[in-house]
Short mmCIF file of C-alpha atoms in Angstrom, two decimals:
data_model
loop_
_atom_site.label_atom_id
_atom_site.label_comp_id
_atom_site.label_asym_id
_atom_site.label_seq_id
_atom_site.Cartn_x
_atom_site.Cartn_y
_atom_site.Cartn_z
CA UNK A 1 -72.96 -48.93 19.43
CA UNK A 2 -74.86 -49.50 17.24
CA UNK A 3 -79.13 -49.43 16.93
CA UNK A 4 -80.33 -52.26 18.53
CA UNK A 5 -84.06 -53.01 16.96
CA UNK A 6 -86.26 -55.18 19.02
CA UNK A 7 -86.66 -58.67 16.91
CA UNK A 8 -86.96 -61.04 19.40
CA UNK A 9 -86.69 -64.33 18.00
CA UNK A 10 -89.25 -67.06 19.24
CA UNK A 11 -87.82 -70.19 21.21
CA UNK A 12 -89.31 -72.33 23.09
CA UNK A 13 -89.60 -71.17 27.34
CA UNK A 14 -88.40 -73.90 29.24
CA UNK A 15 -88.64 -74.70 33.08
CA UNK A 16 -87.05 -77.38 34.86
CA UNK A 17 -91.42 -78.07 35.73
CA UNK A 18 -91.73 -77.60 32.13
CA UNK A 19 -94.89 -76.32 30.70
CA UNK A 20 -97.63 -77.40 28.18
CA UNK A 21 -97.59 -77.08 24.72
CA UNK A 22 -100.51 -74.55 24.49
CA UNK A 23 -98.64 -72.65 27.14
CA UNK A 24 -95.43 -72.50 25.03
CA UNK A 25 -97.32 -72.07 21.44
CA UNK A 26 -98.42 -68.54 23.43
CA UNK A 27 -94.87 -67.86 24.87
CA UNK A 28 -93.41 -68.18 21.24
CA UNK A 29 -94.37 -65.31 19.52
CA UNK A 30 -92.52 -61.73 17.99
CA UNK A 31 -93.39 -58.84 20.33
CA UNK A 32 -92.88 -57.13 17.40
CA UNK A 33 -96.38 -58.27 15.55
CA UNK A 34 -98.40 -57.21 17.96
CA UNK A 35 -99.35 -53.92 20.29
CA UNK A 36 -97.36 -53.17 23.04
CA UNK A 37 -100.77 -53.34 25.50
CA UNK A 38 -101.87 -56.59 23.86
CA UNK A 39 -98.37 -58.65 24.94
CA UNK A 40 -97.00 -59.45 28.13
CA UNK A 41 -93.86 -58.29 29.42
CA UNK A 42 -93.47 -61.45 31.49
CA UNK A 43 -92.52 -63.24 27.75
CA UNK A 44 -89.30 -61.52 27.41
CA UNK A 45 -87.98 -61.79 30.99
CA UNK A 46 -87.62 -64.85 29.74
CA UNK A 47 -86.20 -64.62 26.29
CA UNK A 48 -83.15 -62.30 28.08
CA UNK A 49 -82.61 -64.94 30.44
CA UNK A 50 -82.14 -68.18 27.91
CA UNK A 51 -80.32 -66.10 25.44
CA UNK A 52 -77.62 -64.89 28.24
CA UNK A 53 -77.51 -67.76 29.58
CA UNK A 54 -77.29 -70.10 26.83
CA UNK A 55 -73.11 -69.28 25.19
CA UNK A 56 -72.01 -72.05 23.04
CA UNK A 57 -68.86 -71.11 21.42
CA UNK A 58 -68.92 -67.29 22.44
CA UNK A 59 -67.71 -69.32 25.85
CA UNK A 60 -65.81 -72.38 23.52
CA UNK A 61 -63.43 -70.80 21.26
CA UNK A 62 -61.20 -68.07 23.55
CA UNK A 63 -62.42 -68.64 27.91
CA UNK A 64 -62.79 -72.26 27.91
CA UNK A 65 -58.89 -73.05 26.23
CA UNK A 66 -57.68 -69.52 27.74
CA UNK A 67 -58.36 -71.00 31.11
CA UNK A 68 -56.43 -74.01 30.39
CA UNK A 69 -60.33 -76.07 31.43
CA UNK A 70 -60.43 -77.51 27.63
CA UNK A 71 -57.72 -78.32 25.40
CA UNK A 72 -58.04 -78.74 21.20
CA UNK A 73 -55.75 -79.63 18.67
CA UNK A 74 -58.66 -78.03 16.30
CA UNK A 75 -58.53 -74.97 13.92
CA UNK A 76 -60.48 -72.14 15.33
CA UNK A 77 -59.80 -73.86 19.46
CA UNK A 78 -56.62 -71.89 17.84
CA UNK A 79 -58.03 -68.65 19.50
CA UNK A 80 -57.87 -69.40 23.30
CA UNK A 81 -55.55 -72.34 23.32
CA UNK A 82 -53.16 -70.71 21.23
CA UNK A 83 -53.72 -67.07 21.26
CA UNK A 84 -53.74 -67.20 17.53
CA UNK A 85 -56.48 -65.24 15.28
CA UNK A 86 -58.15 -68.31 13.27
CA UNK A 87 -59.51 -67.39 10.53
CA UNK A 88 -62.43 -65.56 10.30
CA UNK A 89 -63.11 -67.41 14.28
CA UNK A 90 -62.26 -63.28 15.36
CA UNK A 91 -65.34 -62.23 15.26
CA UNK A 92 -66.52 -63.96 17.64
CA UNK A 93 -64.47 -62.04 20.49
CA UNK A 94 -67.30 -58.82 19.60
CA UNK A 95 -69.81 -61.69 20.10
CA UNK A 96 -70.49 -61.07 23.62
CA UNK A 97 -70.86 -57.24 23.46
CA UNK A 98 -73.21 -58.01 20.28
CA UNK A 99 -75.22 -60.77 21.82
CA UNK A 100 -75.15 -59.09 25.32
CA UNK A 101 -76.84 -55.61 24.33
CA UNK A 102 -78.97 -57.56 22.27
CA UNK A 103 -80.27 -59.35 25.61
CA UNK A 104 -80.08 -55.57 28.11
CA UNK A 105 -81.71 -53.98 25.18
CA UNK A 106 -84.63 -57.10 25.72
CA UNK A 107 -84.62 -56.42 29.55
CA UNK A 108 -84.83 -52.55 28.58
CA UNK A 109 -88.34 -53.55 26.67
CA UNK A 110 -89.50 -55.99 29.19
CA UNK A 111 -89.00 -52.53 31.82
CA UNK A 112 -91.02 -50.09 29.29
CA UNK A 113 -94.07 -52.48 28.94
CA UNK A 114 -94.42 -53.07 32.44
CA UNK A 115 -94.52 -49.69 33.53
CA UNK A 116 -97.06 -48.53 30.26
CA UNK A 117 -98.97 -51.45 32.17
CA UNK A 118 -98.86 -51.05 35.74
CA UNK A 119 -96.18 -49.64 37.37
CA UNK A 120 -97.09 -51.20 40.61
CA UNK A 121 -98.48 -54.42 39.39
CA UNK A 122 -95.34 -55.29 37.44
CA UNK A 123 -93.01 -53.71 40.53
CA UNK A 124 -91.07 -56.81 41.00
CA UNK A 125 -90.87 -58.10 37.81
CA UNK A 126 -89.57 -54.60 36.96
CA UNK A 127 -86.76 -54.85 39.68
CA UNK A 128 -85.70 -58.00 38.51
CA UNK A 129 -84.93 -56.30 34.90
CA UNK A 130 -83.33 -54.12 37.42
CA UNK A 131 -80.61 -57.18 38.59
CA UNK A 132 -80.64 -58.72 35.15
CA UNK A 133 -79.61 -55.73 33.43
CA UNK A 134 -76.16 -55.54 35.90
CA UNK A 135 -75.63 -59.04 34.98
CA UNK A 136 -75.33 -58.53 31.82
CA UNK A 137 -73.36 -55.45 31.97
CA UNK A 138 -71.49 -57.15 34.07
CA UNK A 139 -70.10 -59.81 31.57
CA UNK A 140 -69.66 -57.62 28.75
CA UNK A 141 -67.21 -54.45 30.56
CA UNK A 142 -65.77 -57.20 32.70
CA UNK A 143 -64.44 -58.84 29.26
CA UNK A 144 -63.89 -55.36 27.26
CA UNK A 145 -63.52 -52.57 29.69
CA UNK A 146 -64.90 -48.85 28.97
CA UNK A 147 -68.56 -50.06 27.81
CA UNK A 148 -71.88 -48.40 27.60
CA UNK A 149 -74.35 -48.57 30.14
CA UNK A 150 -75.90 -45.17 31.25
CA UNK A 151 -77.20 -45.12 27.28
CA UNK A 152 -77.58 -48.50 26.85
CA UNK A 153 -80.54 -49.59 25.29
CA UNK A 154 -81.93 -46.51 24.84
CA UNK A 155 -82.27 -45.79 20.89
CA UNK A 156 -86.21 -46.29 21.73
CA UNK A 157 -85.49 -42.71 23.25
CA UNK A 158 -83.19 -41.21 20.54
CA UNK A 159 -79.45 -42.21 21.83
CA UNK A 160 -78.67 -44.08 19.18
CA UNK A 161 -74.92 -43.92 19.35
CA UNK A 162 -74.50 -44.35 23.00
CA UNK A 163 -70.74 -43.01 24.83
CA UNK A 164 -68.83 -46.13 26.49
CA UNK A 165 -68.51 -45.23 30.04
CA UNK A 166 -65.46 -45.26 32.24
CA UNK A 167 -65.42 -49.26 33.77
CA UNK A 168 -65.30 -47.07 37.66
CA UNK A 169 -68.15 -45.80 36.31
CA UNK A 170 -69.82 -48.56 35.72
CA UNK A 171 -69.22 -50.40 39.16
CA UNK A 172 -70.11 -47.34 41.36
CA UNK A 173 -73.58 -47.96 39.08
CA UNK A 174 -74.24 -51.20 39.29
CA UNK A 175 -73.71 -51.56 42.72
CA UNK A 176 -76.50 -48.93 43.98
CA UNK A 177 -78.32 -50.03 41.38
CA UNK A 178 -78.57 -54.02 42.65
CA UNK A 179 -78.91 -52.23 45.64
CA UNK A 180 -82.32 -50.22 44.88
CA UNK A 181 -83.61 -53.11 42.54
CA UNK A 182 -82.60 -55.80 46.16
CA UNK A 183 -84.39 -53.26 48.74
CA UNK A 184 -87.89 -53.12 45.87
CA UNK A 185 -87.93 -56.60 45.76
CA UNK A 186 -92.08 -57.59 48.05
CA UNK A 187 -92.95 -60.70 47.87
CA UNK A 188 -96.00 -59.75 48.60
CA UNK A 189 -96.34 -58.37 45.95
CA UNK A 190 -97.19 -59.98 41.12
CA UNK A 191 -94.31 -62.28 40.85
CA UNK A 192 -92.68 -62.56 37.33
CA UNK A 193 -94.52 -66.47 35.48
CA UNK A 194 -91.57 -66.66 32.97
CA UNK A 195 -88.76 -67.50 35.13
CA UNK A 196 -87.00 -69.71 34.67
CA UNK A 197 -84.39 -68.69 37.23
CA UNK A 198 -86.45 -69.43 40.05
CA UNK A 199 -90.22 -70.08 39.15
CA UNK A 200 -90.99 -66.46 40.52
CA UNK A 201 -89.37 -66.59 43.84
CA UNK A 202 -88.95 -63.28 45.18
CA UNK A 203 -86.71 -64.89 48.22
CA UNK A 204 -84.81 -66.60 46.19
CA UNK A 205 -84.14 -63.04 43.99
CA UNK A 206 -83.29 -60.94 46.57
CA UNK A 207 -80.71 -63.63 47.35
CA UNK A 208 -79.66 -64.16 44.06
CA UNK A 209 -79.76 -59.79 43.76
CA UNK A 210 -77.25 -59.69 47.12
CA UNK A 211 -74.67 -62.71 45.49
CA UNK A 212 -74.10 -60.90 42.43
CA UNK A 213 -73.66 -57.90 44.22
CA UNK A 214 -70.45 -59.92 45.88
CA UNK A 215 -68.79 -60.94 42.89
CA UNK A 216 -69.56 -57.35 41.89
CA UNK A 217 -68.08 -56.41 44.32
CA UNK A 218 -64.47 -58.71 44.37
CA UNK A 219 -64.25 -57.63 41.48
CA UNK A 220 -63.23 -54.56 42.72
CA UNK A 221 -60.13 -56.00 45.08
CA UNK A 222 -57.27 -55.21 43.40
CA UNK A 223 -57.94 -51.99 42.14
CA UNK A 224 -60.12 -50.75 45.17
CA UNK A 225 -60.60 -53.28 48.26
CA UNK A 226 -62.38 -50.92 50.22
CA UNK A 227 -64.85 -50.19 47.88
CA UNK A 228 -64.87 -54.07 47.41
CA UNK A 229 -65.31 -54.07 51.69
CA UNK A 230 -67.26 -51.97 52.19
CA UNK A 231 -70.29 -54.05 49.60
CA UNK A 232 -68.54 -57.78 49.66
CA UNK A 233 -70.23 -56.93 53.85
CA UNK A 234 -73.45 -55.38 52.38
CA UNK A 235 -73.91 -58.44 49.93
CA UNK A 236 -72.62 -61.52 52.76
CA UNK A 237 -75.68 -61.47 55.01
CA UNK A 238 -78.32 -62.26 52.27
CA UNK A 239 -76.07 -64.16 49.66
CA UNK A 240 -77.07 -67.90 48.45
CA UNK A 241 -77.70 -70.17 51.51
CA UNK A 242 -77.87 -74.10 49.73
CA UNK A 243 -77.46 -75.48 46.37
CA UNK A 244 -81.32 -74.75 46.03
CA UNK A 245 -80.26 -71.21 45.53
CA UNK A 246 -78.24 -72.03 41.67
CA UNK A 247 -79.34 -70.03 38.88
CA UNK A 248 -79.54 -72.11 35.66
CA UNK A 249 -81.33 -72.70 33.37
CA UNK A 250 -82.61 -76.06 31.94
CA UNK A 251 -82.97 -76.12 28.04
CA UNK A 252 -84.83 -78.15 25.74
CA UNK A 253 -83.44 -81.15 23.29
CA UNK A 254 -86.29 -81.56 21.73
CA UNK A 255 -86.31 -77.82 19.48
CA UNK A 256 -83.59 -76.20 18.10
CA UNK A 257 -84.12 -72.73 19.31
CA UNK A 258 -84.27 -74.32 23.39
CA UNK A 259 -80.87 -76.46 22.17
CA UNK A 260 -78.38 -76.23 24.84
CA UNK A 261 -75.03 -74.51 23.23
CA UNK A 262 -72.91 -75.31 24.56
CA UNK A 263 -73.83 -79.15 23.87
CA UNK A 264 -74.37 -78.41 20.33
CA UNK A 265 -71.37 -76.42 19.19
CA UNK A 266 -69.66 -79.40 21.10
CA UNK A 267 -71.28 -82.20 19.32
CA UNK A 268 -70.12 -80.69 15.43
CA UNK A 269 -67.60 -83.43 14.42
CA UNK A 270 -64.56 -81.86 14.26
CA UNK A 271 -65.14 -80.37 17.80
CA UNK A 272 -65.66 -83.91 19.37
CA UNK A 273 -63.19 -85.34 18.01
CA UNK A 274 -60.72 -83.43 19.27
CA UNK A 275 -62.06 -81.16 22.50
CA UNK A 276 -60.69 -82.43 25.35
CA UNK A 277 -59.98 -82.11 29.19
CA UNK A 278 -56.87 -80.12 29.66
CA UNK A 279 -53.96 -81.91 31.13
CA UNK A 280 -53.94 -78.50 33.04
CA UNK A 281 -57.08 -79.33 35.32
CA UNK A 282 -57.24 -83.31 35.09
CA UNK A 283 -53.91 -82.88 37.21
CA UNK A 284 -55.44 -80.77 39.76
CA UNK A 285 -58.21 -82.87 39.95
CA UNK A 286 -55.64 -86.25 40.44
CA UNK A 287 -53.79 -84.87 42.63
CA UNK A 288 -56.06 -84.22 45.26
CA UNK A 289 -57.89 -87.47 44.61
CA UNK A 290 -61.09 -85.54 43.99
CA UNK A 291 -64.00 -87.56 43.73
CA UNK A 292 -64.70 -84.32 40.07
CA UNK A 293 -63.22 -87.11 38.00
CA UNK A 294 -64.80 -90.19 38.50
CA UNK A 295 -68.16 -88.11 37.21
CA UNK A 296 -67.16 -85.80 34.45
CA UNK A 297 -64.48 -87.60 32.07
CA UNK A 298 -63.68 -90.46 29.59
CA UNK A 299 -61.58 -91.65 27.61
CA UNK A 300 -62.94 -92.87 24.74
CA UNK A 301 -63.09 -96.46 23.09
CA UNK A 302 -60.18 -97.04 21.21
CA UNK A 303 -59.82 -96.27 17.81
CA UNK A 304 -60.75 -93.18 15.20
CA UNK A 305 -64.24 -94.60 14.65
CA UNK A 306 -66.13 -95.43 17.93
CA UNK A 307 -63.75 -92.04 19.17
CA UNK A 308 -66.53 -89.96 17.10
CA UNK A 309 -69.09 -91.85 18.10
CA UNK A 310 -71.35 -89.64 20.42
CA UNK A 311 -73.70 -93.38 21.85
CA UNK A 312 -70.91 -94.66 23.31
CA UNK A 313 -69.73 -94.51 26.42
CA UNK A 314 -65.67 -94.12 27.30
CA UNK A 315 -64.19 -95.31 30.26
CA UNK A 316 -64.80 -93.00 33.58
CA UNK A 317 -61.96 -95.00 35.94
CA UNK A 318 -60.35 -92.33 37.31
CA UNK A 319 -56.75 -93.69 37.07
CA UNK A 320 -56.74 -93.59 33.21
CA UNK A 321 -57.87 -90.36 32.73
CA UNK A 322 -55.42 -88.21 30.95
CA UNK A 323 -55.77 -84.54 29.92
CA UNK A 324 -54.07 -82.99 27.12
CA UNK A 325 -52.15 -80.38 26.91
CA UNK A 326 -53.14 -76.95 25.43
CA UNK A 327 -50.79 -75.60 22.73
CA UNK A 328 -51.01 -78.84 20.74
CA UNK A 329 -51.93 -79.50 17.04
CA UNK A 330 -51.95 -82.54 14.47
CA UNK A 331 -50.22 -80.92 11.82
CA UNK A 332 -47.12 -83.00 11.97
CA UNK A 333 -45.02 -80.32 12.54
CA UNK A 334 -42.69 -79.08 15.79
CA UNK A 335 -46.45 -78.86 17.89
CA UNK A 336 -47.83 -81.86 16.59
CA UNK A 337 -49.05 -84.02 20.52
CA UNK A 338 -46.97 -86.56 19.28
CA UNK A 339 -43.80 -84.02 20.18
CA UNK A 340 -45.10 -83.46 23.36
CA UNK A 341 -42.02 -85.73 25.54
CA UNK A 342 -45.26 -87.63 27.50
CA UNK A 343 -47.91 -88.39 24.42
CA UNK A 344 -49.70 -91.48 25.51
CA UNK A 345 -50.26 -92.45 21.55
CA UNK A 346 -53.31 -92.92 19.72
CA UNK A 347 -55.53 -95.80 19.69
CA UNK A 348 -56.76 -98.15 16.68
CA UNK A 349 -54.42 -98.27 13.34
CA UNK A 350 -54.50 -96.92 9.65
CA UNK A 351 -57.50 -95.28 8.95
CA UNK A 352 -58.46 -96.05 12.61
CA UNK A 353 -56.58 -94.44 14.25
CA UNK A 354 -57.02 -91.73 16.78
CA UNK A 355 -54.41 -90.15 17.84
CA UNK A 356 -56.62 -88.22 20.70
CA UNK A 357 -57.55 -91.40 21.48
CA UNK A 358 -56.13 -92.20 25.23
CA UNK A 359 -57.07 -88.28 26.42
CA UNK A 360 -60.03 -87.75 28.74
CA UNK A 361 -63.28 -85.89 27.01
CA UNK A 362 -66.22 -84.39 28.91
CA UNK A 363 -68.36 -87.12 29.31
CA UNK A 364 -70.50 -86.99 26.58
CA UNK A 365 -73.73 -88.84 29.03
CA UNK A 366 -73.41 -86.00 31.39
CA UNK A 367 -71.79 -82.43 29.85
CA UNK A 368 -72.78 -82.88 25.52
CA UNK A 369 -77.45 -82.71 26.38
CA UNK A 370 -78.84 -80.99 24.33
CA UNK A 371 -82.10 -80.66 27.56
CA UNK A 372 -78.88 -79.68 30.08
CA UNK A 373 -78.51 -76.53 31.82
CA UNK A 374 -76.87 -74.03 31.74
CA UNK A 375 -75.60 -72.24 34.88
CA UNK A 376 -75.80 -68.39 35.54
CA UNK A 377 -73.83 -68.91 39.38
CA UNK A 378 -73.41 -71.25 42.15
CA UNK A 379 -74.19 -70.92 45.65
CA UNK A 380 -70.34 -72.42 45.51
CA UNK A 381 -69.02 -69.60 43.64
CA UNK A 382 -70.54 -67.36 46.04
CA UNK A 383 -69.11 -69.55 49.07
CA UNK A 384 -65.70 -69.26 48.12
CA UNK A 385 -66.47 -65.42 47.61
CA UNK A 386 -67.52 -65.39 50.90
CA UNK A 387 -63.79 -67.39 52.30
CA UNK A 388 -61.63 -64.83 50.51
CA UNK A 389 -63.65 -61.64 52.04
CA UNK A 390 -63.55 -63.49 55.43
CA UNK A 391 -59.49 -64.49 54.67
CA UNK A 392 -58.79 -60.65 53.99
CA UNK A 393 -60.21 -59.82 57.19
CA UNK A 394 -63.50 -58.30 55.96
CA UNK A 395 -66.66 -58.27 58.27
CA UNK A 396 -68.64 -60.98 56.88
CA UNK A 397 -70.45 -63.63 58.93
CA UNK A 398 -69.01 -66.91 59.17
CA UNK A 399 -64.99 -68.23 58.82
CA UNK A 400 -63.31 -68.92 56.09
CA UNK A 401 -62.70 -72.49 56.31
CA UNK A 402 -66.33 -72.45 56.85
CA UNK A 403 -66.83 -70.94 53.93
CA UNK A 404 -64.49 -73.29 52.18
CA UNK A 405 -65.37 -75.71 53.15
CA UNK A 406 -69.86 -75.35 51.73
CA UNK A 407 -67.88 -74.62 48.44
CA UNK A 408 -66.26 -77.42 48.29
CA UNK A 409 -69.53 -79.63 49.41
CA UNK A 410 -71.63 -77.25 46.97
CA UNK A 411 -69.91 -77.59 44.25
CA UNK A 412 -69.63 -81.25 44.17
CA UNK A 413 -73.06 -81.17 44.25
CA UNK A 414 -74.00 -79.39 42.41
CA UNK A 415 -72.75 -81.64 39.67
CA UNK A 416 -76.10 -83.25 39.72
CA UNK A 417 -78.05 -80.92 38.16
CA UNK A 418 -76.08 -81.84 34.84
CA UNK A 419 -77.15 -85.37 34.99
CA UNK A 420 -77.58 -88.42 37.37
CA UNK A 421 -74.26 -89.74 36.27
CA UNK A 422 -73.25 -87.54 37.41
CA UNK A 423 -74.71 -87.20 41.36
CA UNK A 424 -71.32 -87.49 44.05
CA UNK A 425 -72.33 -89.92 47.30
CA UNK A 426 -72.24 -87.67 50.05
CA UNK A 427 -70.52 -91.20 51.18
CA UNK A 428 -67.66 -89.61 49.35
CA UNK A 429 -68.63 -86.08 49.59
CA UNK A 430 -67.83 -85.86 53.55
CA UNK A 431 -64.95 -87.76 53.56
CA UNK A 432 -63.58 -85.90 51.42
CA UNK A 433 -64.31 -82.02 52.40
CA UNK A 434 -62.87 -83.32 55.90
CA UNK A 435 -59.42 -84.25 54.10
CA UNK A 436 -59.37 -81.35 52.28
CA UNK A 437 -59.29 -78.20 54.73
CA UNK A 438 -58.76 -75.00 53.79
CA UNK A 439 -54.74 -73.61 54.23
CA UNK A 440 -54.42 -70.83 56.22
CA UNK A 441 -50.89 -70.93 56.91
CA UNK A 442 -50.76 -67.29 54.54
CA UNK A 443 -52.36 -65.53 53.28
CA UNK A 444 -51.59 -66.30 50.14
CA UNK A 445 -51.69 -69.92 50.13
CA UNK A 446 -55.59 -69.74 51.28
CA UNK A 447 -56.44 -67.07 48.43
CA UNK A 448 -54.47 -69.47 46.27
CA UNK A 449 -57.07 -72.61 47.42
CA UNK A 450 -60.01 -70.61 47.48
CA UNK A 451 -59.60 -69.81 43.81
CA UNK A 452 -58.69 -71.87 42.66
CA UNK A 453 -61.35 -74.07 43.52
CA UNK A 454 -63.83 -71.74 41.85
CA UNK A 455 -61.67 -72.21 38.77
CA UNK A 456 -62.07 -76.18 39.08
CA UNK A 457 -65.98 -74.88 40.42
CA UNK A 458 -67.64 -73.15 37.49
CA UNK A 459 -64.66 -75.13 35.11
CA UNK A 460 -66.90 -77.79 35.58
CA UNK A 461 -70.00 -76.66 35.12
CA UNK A 462 -69.75 -75.35 32.12
CA UNK A 463 -69.55 -71.23 32.84
CA UNK A 464 -65.84 -70.71 30.77
CA UNK A 465 -65.86 -66.63 30.74
CA UNK A 466 -66.46 -66.41 34.63
CA UNK A 467 -63.31 -68.90 35.18
CA UNK A 468 -61.79 -66.17 33.13
CA UNK A 469 -63.00 -62.99 34.83
CA UNK A 470 -61.86 -64.60 38.35
CA UNK A 471 -59.21 -65.37 37.38
CA UNK A 472 -57.94 -61.73 35.85
CA UNK A 473 -58.61 -60.79 39.04
CA UNK A 474 -58.00 -62.92 41.50
CA UNK A 475 -54.06 -64.21 39.32
CA UNK A 476 -55.25 -67.93 40.55
CA UNK A 477 -54.36 -70.21 40.09
CA UNK A 478 -51.18 -69.90 37.92
CA UNK A 479 -51.37 -70.93 35.36
CA UNK A 480 -48.47 -71.27 32.50
CA UNK A 481 -49.15 -69.86 28.90
CA UNK A 482 -48.18 -71.97 25.87
CA UNK A 483 -46.41 -69.94 23.29
CA UNK A 484 -47.69 -70.59 20.00
CA UNK A 485 -46.12 -69.75 16.83
CA UNK A 486 -48.17 -66.68 15.36
CA UNK A 487 -49.88 -66.03 18.23
CA UNK A 488 -50.53 -62.20 19.15
CA UNK A 489 -50.43 -61.66 22.95
CA UNK A 490 -46.23 -61.98 22.86
CA UNK A 491 -46.76 -65.50 24.59
CA UNK A 492 -49.41 -64.20 27.61
CA UNK A 493 -53.14 -65.03 28.26
CA UNK A 494 -55.64 -62.62 26.92
CA UNK A 495 -56.32 -59.80 29.07
CA UNK A 496 -59.71 -58.68 27.33
CA UNK A 497 -60.95 -59.47 24.03
CA UNK A 498 -61.10 -57.37 21.27
CA UNK A 499 -64.33 -54.70 20.79
CA UNK A 500 -67.25 -56.11 18.55
CA UNK A 501 -65.52 -54.47 14.67
CA UNK A 502 -68.69 -52.18 13.76
CA UNK A 503 -68.05 -50.35 16.41
CA UNK A 504 -65.31 -48.30 14.89
CA UNK A 505 -68.20 -47.81 11.75
CA UNK A 506 -71.42 -47.20 13.94
CA UNK A 507 -70.36 -45.47 17.13
CA UNK A 508 -67.05 -44.05 15.82
CA UNK A 509 -66.18 -41.19 18.23
CA UNK A 510 -67.61 -42.53 21.25
CA UNK A 511 -65.48 -45.64 20.36
CA UNK A 512 -62.57 -44.42 19.71
CA UNK A 513 -62.81 -42.13 23.05
CA UNK A 514 -62.75 -46.22 25.01
CA UNK A 515 -59.36 -46.66 23.25
CA UNK A 516 -58.08 -44.30 23.56
CA UNK A 517 -57.92 -45.03 27.41
CA UNK A 518 -57.21 -48.58 26.77
CA UNK A 519 -53.03 -48.53 27.63
CA UNK A 520 -52.03 -50.45 24.55
CA UNK A 521 -54.59 -49.69 22.93
CA UNK A 522 -57.83 -52.43 21.69
CA UNK A 523 -55.55 -55.51 21.85
CA UNK A 524 -55.87 -59.10 23.71
CA UNK A 525 -53.50 -58.27 26.22
CA UNK A 526 -54.31 -55.00 27.18
CA UNK A 527 -55.66 -55.08 30.60
CA UNK A 528 -59.22 -53.63 32.06
CA UNK A 529 -59.49 -50.66 34.77
CA UNK A 530 -60.02 -53.20 38.09
CA UNK A 531 -57.30 -55.02 35.84
CA UNK A 532 -54.30 -53.08 36.37
#
């Protein structure tokens, strides 16, 4: 991996409670222009939190459509929607690697400064840094497989070309590192002052650490079930307990560097015109008469001009919502959406014709706010994982049905964080949860129901990377791949992304060794260690 320099771009630090212009100006400072003893290490925590959560195109071009949560007819979405290498956009496959290690380096620099200034005083910040490091590195290793961990972000120590650790070893380290970090957190000691997740609440950080431990443990259900059981049981008693524990990062529409990256991307003209909710997701919500359908989706007003007008609200009536099938285009050939058997037709006429005009898009006023939140991890996800652990017969508190109901309720409640328009009333949530008990007639039916809801939950909170990673692990929902001409996966959904392209030049030997351990090599179809 090429040497990562500490070049931290300034941006507005935004919390749910806001902060003054003077505070923002103080935080909006490049630490490379200051001596270390003059810089507050707390401020690097918020930098890493913001950047690691604000993924934009890094999750849209592949995971969102691969998982059939979104669908698109536009060129560069062909990468995920149709598994086609579209133009130079394949470079985005390496962005989680590149950006992830930049964020990890920010965390390690934060810890270095804290240790130099006062390791006892800053002990909570240092431990939170270890938790953040695991959060960031898990996403990287789950996307690519073997990656640097033990030697990552150690350029200051002279390690310019870190070895790629085997993923099994990475998982062992992540679990023990989390355990140590959680145990070292102390509410009686100094709290972080620039924490975008929890505003320095150490009790909530302990819950976050255990919830992350649960997520890490559950990734091992296929490859190392005994280890997964051991660590899931350990994590189960300290994890999230309600929706107030949700980890999210608020953004700031008033400053370009602080805006929501996903919203900004989807407001691009081509994206706004041609990105829609997938038929797979809309059909799932309709099948279950899910009240989320009435708040997440809208059908644009008639005509192309209206379709592209971000200030015109669409029709949110659940009865008119239609999902766009994945695998179609607007190129007038055999895969043109007009050739789809159930094509509903467009709206408008002539130069004002909108071919996708009757398909449901993410509701603009809810999802495309430039100051909207980025979800990192939610109570709903944790409850679904605990429900699965219980279905597997593991020793975690509660019942599978109880955890599933808690997760379903929390998933609906969490949408309120997107916008007040997405609030689903309690009088709607309560009967819906009662009418959808967990099907425990067989283990497989229970696992399918739990993980399909996990997919819906992460999809409707725009956490598409996590949707994909849990799908790889669980196999649910049962998605039907598309088989578009020119696809590079033989009509199968990608199991990983390819490494950052510059690694073969900058860290040649370690890169080649890692690739040699991948069955099939550095391909979209190769399976990482825990996905075999």
